[in-house]
Short mmCIF file of C-alpha atoms and ligand atoms in Angstrom, two decimals:
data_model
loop_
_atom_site.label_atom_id
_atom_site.label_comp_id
_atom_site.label_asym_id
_atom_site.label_seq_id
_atom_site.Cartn_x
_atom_site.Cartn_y
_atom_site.Cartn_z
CA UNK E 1 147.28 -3.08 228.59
CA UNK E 2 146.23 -0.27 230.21
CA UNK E 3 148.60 1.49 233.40
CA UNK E 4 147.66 0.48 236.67
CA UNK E 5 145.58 2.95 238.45
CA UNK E 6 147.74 5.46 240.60
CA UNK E 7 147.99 5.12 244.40
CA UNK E 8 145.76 7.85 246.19
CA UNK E 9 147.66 10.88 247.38
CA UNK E 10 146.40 12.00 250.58
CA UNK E 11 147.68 15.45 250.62
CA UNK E 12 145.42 16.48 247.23
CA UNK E 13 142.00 15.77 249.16
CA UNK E 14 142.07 12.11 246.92
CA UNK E 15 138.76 9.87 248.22
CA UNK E 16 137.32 8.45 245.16
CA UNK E 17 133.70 7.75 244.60
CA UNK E 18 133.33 4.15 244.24
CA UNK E 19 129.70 3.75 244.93
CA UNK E 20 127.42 3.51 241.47
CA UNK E 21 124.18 4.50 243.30
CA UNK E 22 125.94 8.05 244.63
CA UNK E 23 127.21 8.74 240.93
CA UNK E 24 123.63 8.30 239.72
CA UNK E 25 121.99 10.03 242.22
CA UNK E 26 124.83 13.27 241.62
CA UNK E 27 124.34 13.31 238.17
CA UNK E 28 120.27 13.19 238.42
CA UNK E 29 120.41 16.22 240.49
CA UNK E 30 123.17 18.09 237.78
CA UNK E 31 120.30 16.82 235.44
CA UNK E 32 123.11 18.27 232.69
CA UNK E 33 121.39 19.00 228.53
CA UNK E 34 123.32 17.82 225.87
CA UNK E 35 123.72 21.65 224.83
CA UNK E 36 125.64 22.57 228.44
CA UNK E 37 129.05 22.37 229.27
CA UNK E 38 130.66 21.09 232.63
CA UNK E 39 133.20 22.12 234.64
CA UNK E 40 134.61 19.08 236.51
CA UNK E 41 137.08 20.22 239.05
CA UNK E 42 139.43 16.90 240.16
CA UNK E 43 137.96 14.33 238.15
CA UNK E 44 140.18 11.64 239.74
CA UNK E 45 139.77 8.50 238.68
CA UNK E 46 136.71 9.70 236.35
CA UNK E 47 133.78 8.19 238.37
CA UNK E 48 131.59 11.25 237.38
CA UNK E 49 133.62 12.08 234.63
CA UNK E 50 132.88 9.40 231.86
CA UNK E 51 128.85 9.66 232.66
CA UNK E 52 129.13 13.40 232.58
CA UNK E 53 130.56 13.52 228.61
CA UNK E 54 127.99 11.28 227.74
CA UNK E 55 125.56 13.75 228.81
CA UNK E 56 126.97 17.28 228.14
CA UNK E 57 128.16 19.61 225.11
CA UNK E 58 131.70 19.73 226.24
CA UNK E 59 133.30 18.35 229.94
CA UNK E 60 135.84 20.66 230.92
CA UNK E 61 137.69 18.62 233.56
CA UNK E 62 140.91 20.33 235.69
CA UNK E 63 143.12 17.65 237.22
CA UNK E 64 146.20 18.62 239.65
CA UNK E 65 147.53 15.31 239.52
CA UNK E 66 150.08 14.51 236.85
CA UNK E 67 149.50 10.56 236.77
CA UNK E 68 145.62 10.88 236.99
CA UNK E 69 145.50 13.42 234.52
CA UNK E 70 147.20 10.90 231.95
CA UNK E 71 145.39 7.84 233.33
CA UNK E 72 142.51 9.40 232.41
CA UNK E 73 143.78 10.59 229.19
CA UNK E 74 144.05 6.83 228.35
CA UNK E 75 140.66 5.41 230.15
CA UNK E 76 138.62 8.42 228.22
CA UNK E 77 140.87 8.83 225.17
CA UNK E 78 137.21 7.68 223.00
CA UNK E 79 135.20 10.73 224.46
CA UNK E 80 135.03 13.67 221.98
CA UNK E 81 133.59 15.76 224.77
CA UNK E 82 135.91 15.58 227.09
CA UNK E 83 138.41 19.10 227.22
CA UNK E 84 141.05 17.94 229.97
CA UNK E 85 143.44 20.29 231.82
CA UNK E 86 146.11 19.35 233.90
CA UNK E 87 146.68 22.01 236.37
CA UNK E 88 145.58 23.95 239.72
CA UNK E 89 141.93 24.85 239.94
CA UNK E 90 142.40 27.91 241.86
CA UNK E 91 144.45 29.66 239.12
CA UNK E 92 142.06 28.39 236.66
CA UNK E 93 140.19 31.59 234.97
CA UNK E 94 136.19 30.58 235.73
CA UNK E 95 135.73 33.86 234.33
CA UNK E 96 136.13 32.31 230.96
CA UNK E 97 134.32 29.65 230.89
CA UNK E 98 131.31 29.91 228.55
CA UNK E 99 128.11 31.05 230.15
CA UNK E 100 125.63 28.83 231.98
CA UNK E 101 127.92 26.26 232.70
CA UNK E 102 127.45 24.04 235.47
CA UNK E 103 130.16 22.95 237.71
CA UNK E 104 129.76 19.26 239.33
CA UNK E 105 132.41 18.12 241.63
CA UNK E 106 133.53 15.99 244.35
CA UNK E 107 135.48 18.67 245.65
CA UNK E 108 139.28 17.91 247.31
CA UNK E 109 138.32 19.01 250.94
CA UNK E 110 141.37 20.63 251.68
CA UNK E 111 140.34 23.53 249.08
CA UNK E 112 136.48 23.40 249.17
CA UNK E 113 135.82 26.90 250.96
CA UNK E 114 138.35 29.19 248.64
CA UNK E 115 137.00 27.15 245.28
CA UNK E 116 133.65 28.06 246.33
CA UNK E 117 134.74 32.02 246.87
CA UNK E 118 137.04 31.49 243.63
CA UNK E 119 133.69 30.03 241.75
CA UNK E 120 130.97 32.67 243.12
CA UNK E 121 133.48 35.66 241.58
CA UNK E 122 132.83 33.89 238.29
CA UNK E 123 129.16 33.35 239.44
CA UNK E 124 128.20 35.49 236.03
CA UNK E 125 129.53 32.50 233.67
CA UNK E 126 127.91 29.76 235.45
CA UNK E 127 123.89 28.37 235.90
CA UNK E 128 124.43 25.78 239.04
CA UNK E 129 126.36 23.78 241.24
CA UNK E 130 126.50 20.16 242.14
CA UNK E 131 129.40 19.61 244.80
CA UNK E 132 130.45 17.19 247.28
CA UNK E 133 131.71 18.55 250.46
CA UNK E 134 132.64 17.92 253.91
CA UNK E 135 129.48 18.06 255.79
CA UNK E 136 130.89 20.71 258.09
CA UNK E 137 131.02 22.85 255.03
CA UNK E 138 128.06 22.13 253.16
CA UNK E 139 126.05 22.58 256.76
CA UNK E 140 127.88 26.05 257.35
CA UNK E 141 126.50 27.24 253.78
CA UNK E 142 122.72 26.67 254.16
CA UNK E 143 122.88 27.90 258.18
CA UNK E 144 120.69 30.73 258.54
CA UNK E 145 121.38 33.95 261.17
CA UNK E 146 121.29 32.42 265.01
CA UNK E 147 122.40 29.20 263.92
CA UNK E 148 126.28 28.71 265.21
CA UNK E 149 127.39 27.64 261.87
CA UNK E 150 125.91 30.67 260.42
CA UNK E 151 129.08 32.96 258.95
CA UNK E 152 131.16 34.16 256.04
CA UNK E 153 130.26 31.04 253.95
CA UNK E 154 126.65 31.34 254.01
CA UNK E 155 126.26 35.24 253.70
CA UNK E 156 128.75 35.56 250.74
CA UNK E 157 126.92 32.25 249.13
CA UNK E 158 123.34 33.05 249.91
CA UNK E 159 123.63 36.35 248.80
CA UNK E 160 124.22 35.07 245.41
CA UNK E 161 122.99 31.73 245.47
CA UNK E 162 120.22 29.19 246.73
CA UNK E 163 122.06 26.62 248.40
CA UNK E 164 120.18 23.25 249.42
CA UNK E 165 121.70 20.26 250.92
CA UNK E 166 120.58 17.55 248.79
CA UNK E 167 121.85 14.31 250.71
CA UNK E 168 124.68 12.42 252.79
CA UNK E 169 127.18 10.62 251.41
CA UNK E 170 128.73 7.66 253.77
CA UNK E 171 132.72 7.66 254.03
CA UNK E 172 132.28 3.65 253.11
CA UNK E 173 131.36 5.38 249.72
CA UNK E 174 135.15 6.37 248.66
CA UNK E 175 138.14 4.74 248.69
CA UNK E 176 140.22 5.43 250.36
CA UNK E 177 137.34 6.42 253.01
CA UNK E 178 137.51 10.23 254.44
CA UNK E 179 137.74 10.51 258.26
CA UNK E 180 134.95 13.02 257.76
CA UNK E 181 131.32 13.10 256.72
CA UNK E 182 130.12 14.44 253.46
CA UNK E 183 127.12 15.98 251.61
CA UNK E 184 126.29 17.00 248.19
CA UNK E 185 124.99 20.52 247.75
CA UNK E 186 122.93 22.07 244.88
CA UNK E 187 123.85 25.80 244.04
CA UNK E 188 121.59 27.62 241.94
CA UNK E 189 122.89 30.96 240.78
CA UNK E 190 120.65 33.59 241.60
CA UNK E 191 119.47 36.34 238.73
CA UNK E 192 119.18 39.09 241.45
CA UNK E 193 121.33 39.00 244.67
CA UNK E 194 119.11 38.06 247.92
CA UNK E 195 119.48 41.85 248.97
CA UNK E 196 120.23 45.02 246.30
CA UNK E 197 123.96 45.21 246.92
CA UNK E 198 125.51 48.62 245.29
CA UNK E 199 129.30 47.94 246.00
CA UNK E 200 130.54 44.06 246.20
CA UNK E 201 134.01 44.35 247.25
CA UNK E 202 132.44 46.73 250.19
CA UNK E 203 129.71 44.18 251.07
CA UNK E 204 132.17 41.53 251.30
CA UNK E 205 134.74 43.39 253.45
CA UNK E 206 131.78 44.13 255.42
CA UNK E 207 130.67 40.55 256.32
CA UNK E 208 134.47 39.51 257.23
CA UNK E 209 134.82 42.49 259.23
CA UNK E 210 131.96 41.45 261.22
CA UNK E 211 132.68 37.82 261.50
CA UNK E 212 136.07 38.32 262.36
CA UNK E 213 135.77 38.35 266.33
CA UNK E 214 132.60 35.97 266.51
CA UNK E 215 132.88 37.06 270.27
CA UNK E 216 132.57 40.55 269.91
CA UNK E 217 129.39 42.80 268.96
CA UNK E 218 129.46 43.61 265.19
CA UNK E 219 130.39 47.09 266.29
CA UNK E 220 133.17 46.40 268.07
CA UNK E 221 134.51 43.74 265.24
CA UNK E 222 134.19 46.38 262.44
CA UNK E 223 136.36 48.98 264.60
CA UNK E 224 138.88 45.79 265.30
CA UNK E 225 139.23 45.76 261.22
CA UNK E 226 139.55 49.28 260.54
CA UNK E 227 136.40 51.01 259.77
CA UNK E 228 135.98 54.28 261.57
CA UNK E 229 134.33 54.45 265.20
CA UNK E 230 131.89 57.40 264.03
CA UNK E 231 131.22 55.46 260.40
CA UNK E 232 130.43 52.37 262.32
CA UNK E 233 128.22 54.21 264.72
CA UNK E 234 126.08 56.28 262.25
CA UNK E 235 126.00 53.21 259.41
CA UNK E 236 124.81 50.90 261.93
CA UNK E 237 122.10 53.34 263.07
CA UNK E 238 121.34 54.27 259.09
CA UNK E 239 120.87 50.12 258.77
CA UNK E 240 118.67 50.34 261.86
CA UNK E 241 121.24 47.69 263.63
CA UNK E 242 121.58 48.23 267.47
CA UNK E 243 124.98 47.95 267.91
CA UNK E 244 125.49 45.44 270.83
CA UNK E 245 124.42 42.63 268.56
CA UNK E 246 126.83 39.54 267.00
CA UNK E 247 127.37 39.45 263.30
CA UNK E 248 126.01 35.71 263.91
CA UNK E 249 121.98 37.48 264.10
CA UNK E 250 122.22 39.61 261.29
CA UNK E 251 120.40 38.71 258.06
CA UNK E 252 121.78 39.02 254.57
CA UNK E 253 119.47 42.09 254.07
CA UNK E 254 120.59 43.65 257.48
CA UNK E 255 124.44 43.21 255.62
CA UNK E 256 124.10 44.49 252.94
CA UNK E 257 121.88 47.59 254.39
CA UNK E 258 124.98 48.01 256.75
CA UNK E 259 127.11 48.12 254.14
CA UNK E 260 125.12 50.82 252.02
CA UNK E 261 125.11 52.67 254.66
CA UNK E 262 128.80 52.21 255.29
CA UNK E 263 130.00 53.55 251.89
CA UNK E 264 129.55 56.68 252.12
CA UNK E 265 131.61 57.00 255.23
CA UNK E 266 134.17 54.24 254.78
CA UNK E 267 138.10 55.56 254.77
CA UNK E 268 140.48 53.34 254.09
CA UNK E 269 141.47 50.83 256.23
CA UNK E 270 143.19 51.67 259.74
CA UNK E 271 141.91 55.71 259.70
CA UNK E 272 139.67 55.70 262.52
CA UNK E 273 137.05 58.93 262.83
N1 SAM B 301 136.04 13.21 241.11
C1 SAM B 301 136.73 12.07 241.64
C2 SAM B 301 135.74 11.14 242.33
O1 SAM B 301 134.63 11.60 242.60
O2 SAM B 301 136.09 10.01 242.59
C3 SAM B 301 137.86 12.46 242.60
C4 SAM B 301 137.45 13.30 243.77
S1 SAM B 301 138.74 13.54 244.96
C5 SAM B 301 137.75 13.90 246.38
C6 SAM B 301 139.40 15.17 244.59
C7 SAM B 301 140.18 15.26 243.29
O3 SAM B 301 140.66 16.62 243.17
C8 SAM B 301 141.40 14.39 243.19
O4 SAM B 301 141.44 13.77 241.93
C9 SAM B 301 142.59 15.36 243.33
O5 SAM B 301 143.77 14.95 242.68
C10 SAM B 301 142.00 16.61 242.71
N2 SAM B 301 142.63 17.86 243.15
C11 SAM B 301 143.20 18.15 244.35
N3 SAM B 301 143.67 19.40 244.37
C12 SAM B 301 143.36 19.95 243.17
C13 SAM B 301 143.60 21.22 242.58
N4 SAM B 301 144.21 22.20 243.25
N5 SAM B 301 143.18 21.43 241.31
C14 SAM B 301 142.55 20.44 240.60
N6 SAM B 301 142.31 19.22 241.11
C15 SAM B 301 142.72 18.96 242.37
#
């Protein structure tokens, strides 16, 4: 007789996906070949999971949870395709998984944003990405400069993705129900980033710079975090960015010209010109 199904642990992010029509309509848009392999990160109770190794190569799925990891072990023991890890996704290394594979996850909340930066520094091994997120999230990621969600999320994700917010997902969709509202997102990995970017780390230390005091002019933020009055002055007017305006207006091109222009003045944190 098989166990009964462990109780839902709030504190790892567990809502599980209950409704057939969302798991159909998530794995239409993964639209996975029988030559790809998935990365499943918290397959739960294995709502997406089963469907998923009946369409792909292999179904790498990474479970935190002890119990669910060998409930599932049991439920899926007949699936050849199925590789199952029990473990933490963030110290998983993405950056060996094989190349073009897709991730598709219902995504714990609590750890959506830094498995999204954790996945886009393995963007190189992977095609696309079907997630479900809180709709705070997924709406921050497609926000466009001038929008007040636009900020660290969408730059660093745009840059080297094309995010699109496919649909809403009701919280009477899970159980136990989230207080929150969620989305599922398509991520296609781009071939080119959406502006030539020389020096990534730079770029990126960049953007958070400038998002760091959403108050504050972009000049004034990237002095607050280090960079050089005199480098910010002359790389903002190399980048042709007047300097009284909020990182919030400033496109992904206008970024990653700032940052060009940045690195070849940039001293180390804290040294000011
Ligand atoms: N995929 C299932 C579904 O759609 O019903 C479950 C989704 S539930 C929102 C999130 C899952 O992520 C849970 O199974 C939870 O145990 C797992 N999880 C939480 N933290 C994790 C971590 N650090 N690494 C891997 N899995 C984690």
């Amino acid at each position: 007789m098989a166990a009964p199904l462990p109780r839902p642990r709030k504190r790892l992010g567990q809502h599980f996906l209950v409704d057939q029509n969302i798991v159909r309509k998530i794995l239409d848009l993964a639209a996975v070949r029988h030559d790809e392999t998935v990365l499943e990160i918290g397959p739960g109770r294995g709502a997406l999971t089963g469907p998923l190794c009946d369409r792909a190569e292999r179904v790498i799925g990474i479970e935190v949870d002890a119990d669910l990891y060998r409930h599932l072990h049991e439920t899926l023991s007949d699936r050849p395709t199925l590789d199952l890890r029990l473990g933490d996704a963030l110290a998983f290394p993405f950056n060996t998984l094989p190349e073009g594979t897709v991730v598709v996850a219902n995504l714990p909340y609590y750890l959506s944003t830094p498995l999204l930066f954790a996945l886009l520094e393995a963007r190189e091994r992977l095609s696309r990405l079907v997630v479900m997120l809180q709709t705070e999230v997924a709406r921050r990621i497609v926000a466009g400069p001038g929008n007040a969600d636009y900020g660290v999320l969408s730059v660093l994700l745009q840059c080297w993705t094309i995010p699109k917010l496919a649909f809403r997902v009701s919280p009477t969709c899970f159980r136990p129900q989230p207080d929150v509202g969620s989305s599922v997102l398509s991520l296609r990995i781009r071939s080119e980033p959406a502006a030539p970017i020389a020096d990534t780390k730079l770029f990126t230390r960049v953007v958070r710079a400038a998002f760091a005091h959403r108050r504050k002019t972009v000049s004034n933020s990237l002095r607050d975090e280090g960079f050089g009055q005199g480098s910010v002055q002359a790389g903002l007017a190399q980048a042709r960015v007047a300097p009284g305006r909020r990182a919030e207006t400033l496109s992904i091109v206008e970024f990653a010209a700032l940052a060009e222009a940045l690195a070849a003045r940039t001293e180390p944190p804290g040294n000011s010109v």
